[in-house]
XYZ file of C-alpha atoms in Angstrom:
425
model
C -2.654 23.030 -9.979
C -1.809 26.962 -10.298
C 1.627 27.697 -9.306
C 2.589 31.746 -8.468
C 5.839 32.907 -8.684
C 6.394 35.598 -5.790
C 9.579 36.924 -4.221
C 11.333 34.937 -1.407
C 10.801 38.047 0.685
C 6.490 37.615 0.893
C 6.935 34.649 2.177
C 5.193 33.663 5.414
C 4.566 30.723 7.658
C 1.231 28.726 5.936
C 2.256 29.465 2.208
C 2.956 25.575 0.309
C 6.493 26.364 -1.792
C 7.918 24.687 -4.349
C 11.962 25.619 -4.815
C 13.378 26.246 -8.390
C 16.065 23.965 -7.511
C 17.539 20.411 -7.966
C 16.243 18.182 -4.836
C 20.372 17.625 -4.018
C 20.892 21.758 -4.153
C 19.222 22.333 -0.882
C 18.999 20.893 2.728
C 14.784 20.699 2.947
C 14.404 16.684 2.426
C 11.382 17.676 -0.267
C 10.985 20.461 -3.019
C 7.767 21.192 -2.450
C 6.575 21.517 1.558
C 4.333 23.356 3.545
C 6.139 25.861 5.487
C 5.863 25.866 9.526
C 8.906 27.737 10.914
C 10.335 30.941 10.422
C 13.552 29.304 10.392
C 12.450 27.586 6.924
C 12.214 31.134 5.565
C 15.865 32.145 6.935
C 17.277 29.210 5.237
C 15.462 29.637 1.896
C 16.706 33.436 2.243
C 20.466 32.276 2.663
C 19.982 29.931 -0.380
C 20.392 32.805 -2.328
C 17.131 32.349 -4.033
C 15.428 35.410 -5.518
C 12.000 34.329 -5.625
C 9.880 30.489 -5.381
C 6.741 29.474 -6.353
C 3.529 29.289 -4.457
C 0.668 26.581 -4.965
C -2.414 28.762 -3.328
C -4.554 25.456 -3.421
C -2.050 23.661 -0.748
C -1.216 26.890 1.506
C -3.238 27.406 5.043
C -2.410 31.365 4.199
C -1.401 33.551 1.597
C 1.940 35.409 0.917
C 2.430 38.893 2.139
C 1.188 41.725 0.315
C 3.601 43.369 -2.141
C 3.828 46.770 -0.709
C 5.060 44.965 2.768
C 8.973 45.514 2.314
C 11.330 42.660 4.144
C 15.341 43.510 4.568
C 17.163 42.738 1.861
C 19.314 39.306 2.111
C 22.367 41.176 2.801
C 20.952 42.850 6.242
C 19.276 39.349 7.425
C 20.765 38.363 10.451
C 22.924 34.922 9.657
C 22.520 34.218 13.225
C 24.438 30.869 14.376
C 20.901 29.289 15.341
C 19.830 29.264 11.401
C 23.335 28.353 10.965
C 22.641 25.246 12.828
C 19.438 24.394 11.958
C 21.133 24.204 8.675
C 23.771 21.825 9.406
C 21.484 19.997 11.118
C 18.784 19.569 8.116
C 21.458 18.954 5.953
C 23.081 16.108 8.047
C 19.391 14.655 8.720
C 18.697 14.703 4.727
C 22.361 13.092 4.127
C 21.404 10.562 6.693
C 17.669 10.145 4.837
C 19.627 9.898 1.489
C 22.000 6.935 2.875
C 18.512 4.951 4.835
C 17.093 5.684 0.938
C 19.543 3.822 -0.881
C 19.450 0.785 1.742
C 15.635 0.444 1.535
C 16.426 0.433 -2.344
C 19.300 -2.140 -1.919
C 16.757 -4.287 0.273
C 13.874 -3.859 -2.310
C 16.419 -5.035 -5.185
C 17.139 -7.660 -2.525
C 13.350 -8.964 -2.719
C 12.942 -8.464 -5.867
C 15.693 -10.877 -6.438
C 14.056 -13.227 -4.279
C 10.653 -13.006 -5.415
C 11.909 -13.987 -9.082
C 13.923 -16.691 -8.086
C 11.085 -17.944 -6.131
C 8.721 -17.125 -9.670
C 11.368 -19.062 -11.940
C 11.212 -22.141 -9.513
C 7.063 -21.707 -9.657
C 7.359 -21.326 -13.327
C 9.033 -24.537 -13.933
C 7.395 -27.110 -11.118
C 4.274 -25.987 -12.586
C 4.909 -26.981 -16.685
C 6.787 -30.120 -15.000
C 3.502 -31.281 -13.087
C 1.633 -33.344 -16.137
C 5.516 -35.123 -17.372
C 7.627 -35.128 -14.441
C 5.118 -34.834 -11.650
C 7.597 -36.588 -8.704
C 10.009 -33.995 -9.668
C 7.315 -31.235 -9.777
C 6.616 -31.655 -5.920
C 9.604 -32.554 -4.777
C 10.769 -28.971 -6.203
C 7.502 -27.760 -4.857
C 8.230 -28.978 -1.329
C 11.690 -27.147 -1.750
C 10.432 -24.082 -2.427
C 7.654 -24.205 0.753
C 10.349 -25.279 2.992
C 13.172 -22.299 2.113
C 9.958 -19.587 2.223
C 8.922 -20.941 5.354
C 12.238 -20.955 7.213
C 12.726 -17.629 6.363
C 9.483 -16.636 7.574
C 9.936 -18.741 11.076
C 13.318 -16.749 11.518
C 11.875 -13.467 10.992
C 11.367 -11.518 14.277
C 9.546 -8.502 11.380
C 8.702 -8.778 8.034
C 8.581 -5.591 4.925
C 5.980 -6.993 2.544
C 7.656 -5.031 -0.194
C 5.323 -4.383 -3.979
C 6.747 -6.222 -6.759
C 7.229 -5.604 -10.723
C 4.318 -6.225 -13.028
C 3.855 -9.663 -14.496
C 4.241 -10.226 -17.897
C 1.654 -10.980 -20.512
C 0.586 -15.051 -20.157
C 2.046 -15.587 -16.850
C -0.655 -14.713 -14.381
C -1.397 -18.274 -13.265
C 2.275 -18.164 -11.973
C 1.810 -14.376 -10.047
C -1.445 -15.549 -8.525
C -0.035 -19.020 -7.407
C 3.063 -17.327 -5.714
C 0.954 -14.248 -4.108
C -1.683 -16.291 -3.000
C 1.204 -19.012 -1.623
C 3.017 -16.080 0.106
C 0.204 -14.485 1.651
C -1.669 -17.213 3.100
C 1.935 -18.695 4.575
C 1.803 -15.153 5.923
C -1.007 -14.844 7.206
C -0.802 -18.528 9.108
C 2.319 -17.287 10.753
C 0.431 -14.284 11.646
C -2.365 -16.429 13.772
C 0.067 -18.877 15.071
C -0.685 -21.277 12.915
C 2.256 -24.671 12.966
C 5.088 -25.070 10.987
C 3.742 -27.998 9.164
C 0.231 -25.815 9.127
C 2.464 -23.147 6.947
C 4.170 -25.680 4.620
C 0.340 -27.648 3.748
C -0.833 -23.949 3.289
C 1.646 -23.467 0.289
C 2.038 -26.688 -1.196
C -1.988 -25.807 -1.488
C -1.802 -22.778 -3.140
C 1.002 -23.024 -5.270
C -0.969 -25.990 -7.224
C -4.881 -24.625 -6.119
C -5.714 -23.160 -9.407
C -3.271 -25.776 -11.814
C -6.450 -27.262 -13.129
C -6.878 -23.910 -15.087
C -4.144 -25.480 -17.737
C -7.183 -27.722 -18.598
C -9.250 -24.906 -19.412
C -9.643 -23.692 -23.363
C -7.424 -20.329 -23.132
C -10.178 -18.919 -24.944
C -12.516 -18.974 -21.954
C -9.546 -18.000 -19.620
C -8.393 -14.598 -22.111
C -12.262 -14.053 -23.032
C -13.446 -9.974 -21.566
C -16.979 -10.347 -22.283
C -18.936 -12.517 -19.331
C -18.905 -15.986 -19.487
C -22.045 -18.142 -20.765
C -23.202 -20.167 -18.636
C -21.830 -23.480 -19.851
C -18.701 -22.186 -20.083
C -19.021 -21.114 -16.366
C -19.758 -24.270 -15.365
C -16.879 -25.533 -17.395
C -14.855 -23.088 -15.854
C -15.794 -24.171 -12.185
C -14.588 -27.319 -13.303
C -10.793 -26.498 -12.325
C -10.659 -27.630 -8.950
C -11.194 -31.003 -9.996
C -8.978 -30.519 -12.959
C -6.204 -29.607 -10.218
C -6.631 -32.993 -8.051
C -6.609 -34.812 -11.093
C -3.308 -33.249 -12.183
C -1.957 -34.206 -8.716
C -3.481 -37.492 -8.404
C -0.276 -38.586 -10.818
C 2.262 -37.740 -7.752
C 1.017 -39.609 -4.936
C 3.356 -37.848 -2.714
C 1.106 -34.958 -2.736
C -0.318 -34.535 0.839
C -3.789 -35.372 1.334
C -4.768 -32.428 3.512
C -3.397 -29.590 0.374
C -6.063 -31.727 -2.221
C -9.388 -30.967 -0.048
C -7.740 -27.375 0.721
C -7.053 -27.403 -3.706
C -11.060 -29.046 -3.959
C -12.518 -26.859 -1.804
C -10.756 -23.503 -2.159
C -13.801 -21.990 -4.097
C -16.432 -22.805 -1.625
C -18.566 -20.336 0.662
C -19.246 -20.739 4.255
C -23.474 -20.042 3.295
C -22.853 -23.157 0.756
C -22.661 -20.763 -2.419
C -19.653 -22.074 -3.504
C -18.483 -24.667 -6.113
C -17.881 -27.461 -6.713
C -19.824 -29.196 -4.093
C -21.927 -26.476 -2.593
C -20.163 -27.045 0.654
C -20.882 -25.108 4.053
C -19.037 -23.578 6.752
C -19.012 -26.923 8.836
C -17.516 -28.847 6.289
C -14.819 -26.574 5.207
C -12.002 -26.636 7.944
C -9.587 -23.543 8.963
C -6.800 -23.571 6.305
C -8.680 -23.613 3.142
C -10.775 -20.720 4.602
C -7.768 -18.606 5.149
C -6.537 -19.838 1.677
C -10.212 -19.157 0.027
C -9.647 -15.216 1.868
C -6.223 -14.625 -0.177
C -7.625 -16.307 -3.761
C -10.686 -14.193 -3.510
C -8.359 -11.112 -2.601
C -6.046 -11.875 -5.044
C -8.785 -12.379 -7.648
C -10.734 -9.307 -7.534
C -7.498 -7.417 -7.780
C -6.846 -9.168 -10.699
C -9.502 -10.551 -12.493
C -8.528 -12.132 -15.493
C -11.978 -12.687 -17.411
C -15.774 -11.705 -17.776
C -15.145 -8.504 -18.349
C -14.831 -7.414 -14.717
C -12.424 -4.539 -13.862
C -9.393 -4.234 -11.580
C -9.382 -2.811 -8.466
C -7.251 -1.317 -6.313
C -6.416 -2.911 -3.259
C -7.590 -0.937 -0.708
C -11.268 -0.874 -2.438
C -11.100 -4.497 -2.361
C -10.500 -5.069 1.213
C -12.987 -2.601 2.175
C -15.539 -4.709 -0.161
C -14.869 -7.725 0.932
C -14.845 -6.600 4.628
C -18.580 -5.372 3.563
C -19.958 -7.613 1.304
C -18.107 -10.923 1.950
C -18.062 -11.819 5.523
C -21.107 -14.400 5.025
C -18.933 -15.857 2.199
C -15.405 -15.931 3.898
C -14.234 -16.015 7.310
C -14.385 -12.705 9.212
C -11.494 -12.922 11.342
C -9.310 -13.992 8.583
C -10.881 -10.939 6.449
C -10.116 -8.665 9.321
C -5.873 -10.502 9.501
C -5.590 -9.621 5.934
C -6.451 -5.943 6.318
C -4.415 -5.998 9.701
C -1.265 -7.721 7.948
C -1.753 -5.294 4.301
C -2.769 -2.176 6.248
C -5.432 -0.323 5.216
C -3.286 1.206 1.958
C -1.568 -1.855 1.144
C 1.450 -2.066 -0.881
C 0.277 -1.141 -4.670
C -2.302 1.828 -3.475
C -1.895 5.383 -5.438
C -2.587 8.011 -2.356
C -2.676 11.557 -1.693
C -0.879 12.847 1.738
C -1.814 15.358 4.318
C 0.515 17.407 2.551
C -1.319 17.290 -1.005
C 1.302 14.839 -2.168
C 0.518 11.700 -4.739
C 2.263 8.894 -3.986
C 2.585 5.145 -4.431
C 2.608 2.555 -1.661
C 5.345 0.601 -1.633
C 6.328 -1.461 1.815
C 4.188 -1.888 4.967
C 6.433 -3.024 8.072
C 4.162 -5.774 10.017
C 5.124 -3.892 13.194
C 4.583 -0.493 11.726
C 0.962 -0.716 9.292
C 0.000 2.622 9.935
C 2.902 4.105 8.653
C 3.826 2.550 5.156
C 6.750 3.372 2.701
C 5.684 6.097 0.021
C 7.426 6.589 -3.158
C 6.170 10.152 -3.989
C 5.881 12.544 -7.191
C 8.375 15.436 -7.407
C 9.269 16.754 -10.595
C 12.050 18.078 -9.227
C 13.901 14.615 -8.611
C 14.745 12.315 -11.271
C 12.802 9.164 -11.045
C 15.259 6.691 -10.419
C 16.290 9.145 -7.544
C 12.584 9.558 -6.292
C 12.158 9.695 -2.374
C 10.082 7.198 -0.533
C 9.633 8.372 2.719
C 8.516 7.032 6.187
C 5.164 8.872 7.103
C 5.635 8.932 10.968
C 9.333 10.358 10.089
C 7.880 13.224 8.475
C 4.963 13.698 10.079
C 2.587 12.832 7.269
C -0.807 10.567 7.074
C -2.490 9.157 4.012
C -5.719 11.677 3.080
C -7.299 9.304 -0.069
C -6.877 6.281 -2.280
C -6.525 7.691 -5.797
C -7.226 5.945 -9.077
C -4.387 5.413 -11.125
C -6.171 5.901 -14.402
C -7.382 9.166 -12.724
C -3.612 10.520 -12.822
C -2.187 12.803 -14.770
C -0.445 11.240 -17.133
C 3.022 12.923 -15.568
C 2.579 11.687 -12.451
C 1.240 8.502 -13.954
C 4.228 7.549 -15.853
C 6.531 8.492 -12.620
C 4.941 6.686 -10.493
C 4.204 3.724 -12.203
C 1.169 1.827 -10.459
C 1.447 -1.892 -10.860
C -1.342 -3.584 -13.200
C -0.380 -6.802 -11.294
C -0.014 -6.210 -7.415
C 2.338 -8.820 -5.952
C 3.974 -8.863 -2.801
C 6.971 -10.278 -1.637
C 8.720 -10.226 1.981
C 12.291 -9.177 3.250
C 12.890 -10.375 7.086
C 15.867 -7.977 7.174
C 15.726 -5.191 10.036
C 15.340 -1.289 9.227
C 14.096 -1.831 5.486
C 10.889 0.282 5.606
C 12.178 3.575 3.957
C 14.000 7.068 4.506
């Protein structure tokens, strides 16, 4: 994008500036912005600045002809309104800083979380086949502490999480799929016990996979077809498993055996329809297939981004999955759910990072400014600054700058902090 360096005096309301200083040097809360006042120009003029750069492509007018002479800086009126106004931005940017660092202190906070919860996961799971009364018991720890939390929350930040490491996807896509179907039940009033049965299910629905040749799970070409059928083998694989803890509740094995049927019977393994397929496994069958076609993990079929895969399955799927539980999933992610690269009103690429369940329509945005250091990058509140989401981008559309700052997840996985006033700057 062509950038025009013109003197501080052509500038005009409608011209999109970037300033040739560091983000901490000035009182505007980003380096690059649209201007909209006059006042923005007055303050730019008393930052002793010479002369900032213009992006044509992102301005709603151009800058003042060169032959149109402005005062020079030392005749400008300093009048004690700009004065204020910069005080004023200065104090509101200081106070934007501060809310910054506690969102970060809250994501670190869930981050925390989420890998404590992952190491417990981790090690129920390898325990199942030689310890499997300890494996549950741990199990039904874990369910109970998430599900407290939840219960206490009066909102919840469903915050994006690190990538997973290489060889531990079965443990990423137990937890997310445990996490957001607990969420979801709490979201349609679902019971207490309701929630717990939901993620004892899911954190075991797809252990029957440990039964499957790792050369069918890692393999990117499509499966053949007796390896499919091998492969649709893993629900049974999973009751088995559990069959050695009789402990296990009853209710979470169907949910585990039936998690990959359809409602128009074109599911496996039984070929099951709607009327034989009760509520929680087909809000836990909505999450797995969501979870899934962010992240397949054979057959050669690509990744996508979360906010195509909603939209798909709210197209294509409905016959397949429940509806309304489609339609609680997009209202609990948003429509740009945590993990989606977008562009902003104000031309702006940015990453997704928190949606408030009170507050979807306005996520948390981590956005690209080569002006701020990475670690130091803002992530801003869209209704705060007045900002909307124009597009979904690709990440492996990005330039490779913007890529590398931003960072898009290869593994989307969500985690929640029930803390108040976590949602951003």
């Amino acid at each position: 994008m062509a950038e025009l360096r013109i003197s501080v005096d052509r500038l005009q309301i409608g011209n999109y500036i970037k300033l040739p200083l560091s983000w901490r040097d000035h009182p505007f809360l980003l380096s690059s912005f649209l201007l909209k006042k006059e006042e923005q120009i007055q303050l730019i003029r008393q930052l002793g600045l010479k002369f900032v750069f213009i992006i044509p492509e992102k301005s709603e007018a151009p800058p003042k002809p060169a032959e149109i002479l402005e005062l020079p800086q030392s005749d400008i009126d300093l009048n004690d309104e700009i004065s204020s106004l910069q005080e004023k931005m200065q104090s509101e940017k200081a106070e934007r800083i501060e809310k910054l660092k506690e969102y970060r202190r809250s994501l670190q906070r869930t981050e925390q979380s989420f890998n404590r919860s992952l190491a417990q996961m981790r090690a129920l799971i390898n325990k199942l086949q030689t310890r499997p009364l300890n494996a549950i018991r741990e199990a039904h720890e874990l369910v109970d502490d998430i599900t407290k939390q939840m219960m206490q929350a009066d909102q919840m930040v469903l915050h994006l999480m690190s990538d997973s490491p290489e060889g531990e996807s079965l443990y990423y896509h137990s937890l997310n799929v445990a996490m957001l179907s607990m969420l979801l039940a709490k979201q349609c009033g679902k019971s207490e016990e309701e929630i717990k049965l939901l993620g004892m299910a899911a954190i075991f629905h797809d252990i029957g996979k440990i039964k499957i040749p790792s050369q069918i799970l890692r393999k990117t070409e499509p499966l053949t077809k007796p390896e499919e059928n091998l492969y649709k083998l893993h629900p049974r694989y999973s009751l088995a498993l559990l069959d050695l803890a009789q402990e296990f509740p009853t209710q979470a094995k169907g949910m585990i055996l039936k998690h990959h049927e359809r409602l128009d019977g074109s599911g496996y393994p039984e070929g099951l329809k709607a009327s034989q397929l009760d509520d929680l496994t087909q809000l836990m069958s909505v999450i797995d297939e969501y979870d899934s076609l962010c992240h397949p993990q054979m057959g050669g079929k690509a990744a996508a981004t979360p906010h195509t895969v909603l939209s798909f399955m709210f197209k294509h799927k409905t016959k397949q999955l429940n509806k309304d539980y489609i339609g609680l999933l997009i209202k609990h992610l948003g429509i740009y759910p945590p993990g989606s690269v977008v562009e902003l009103s104000n031309g702006q690429v940015g990453l997704v990072m928190s949606v408030n369940s009170q507050r979807l329509l306005y996520p948390a945005v981590q956005v690209y400014d080569p002006a701020v250091p990475r670690n130091e990058a803002a992530i801003i509140d869209l209704e705060n600054m007045n900002l909307s989401i124009k597009r979904v981008l690709l990440p492996s559309r990005l330039p490779q700058e913007i890529f590398d700052y931003l960072s898009p997840r290869t593994r989307i996985s969500y985690f929640f902090d029930s803390s108040n006033g976590a949602n951003g700057s």
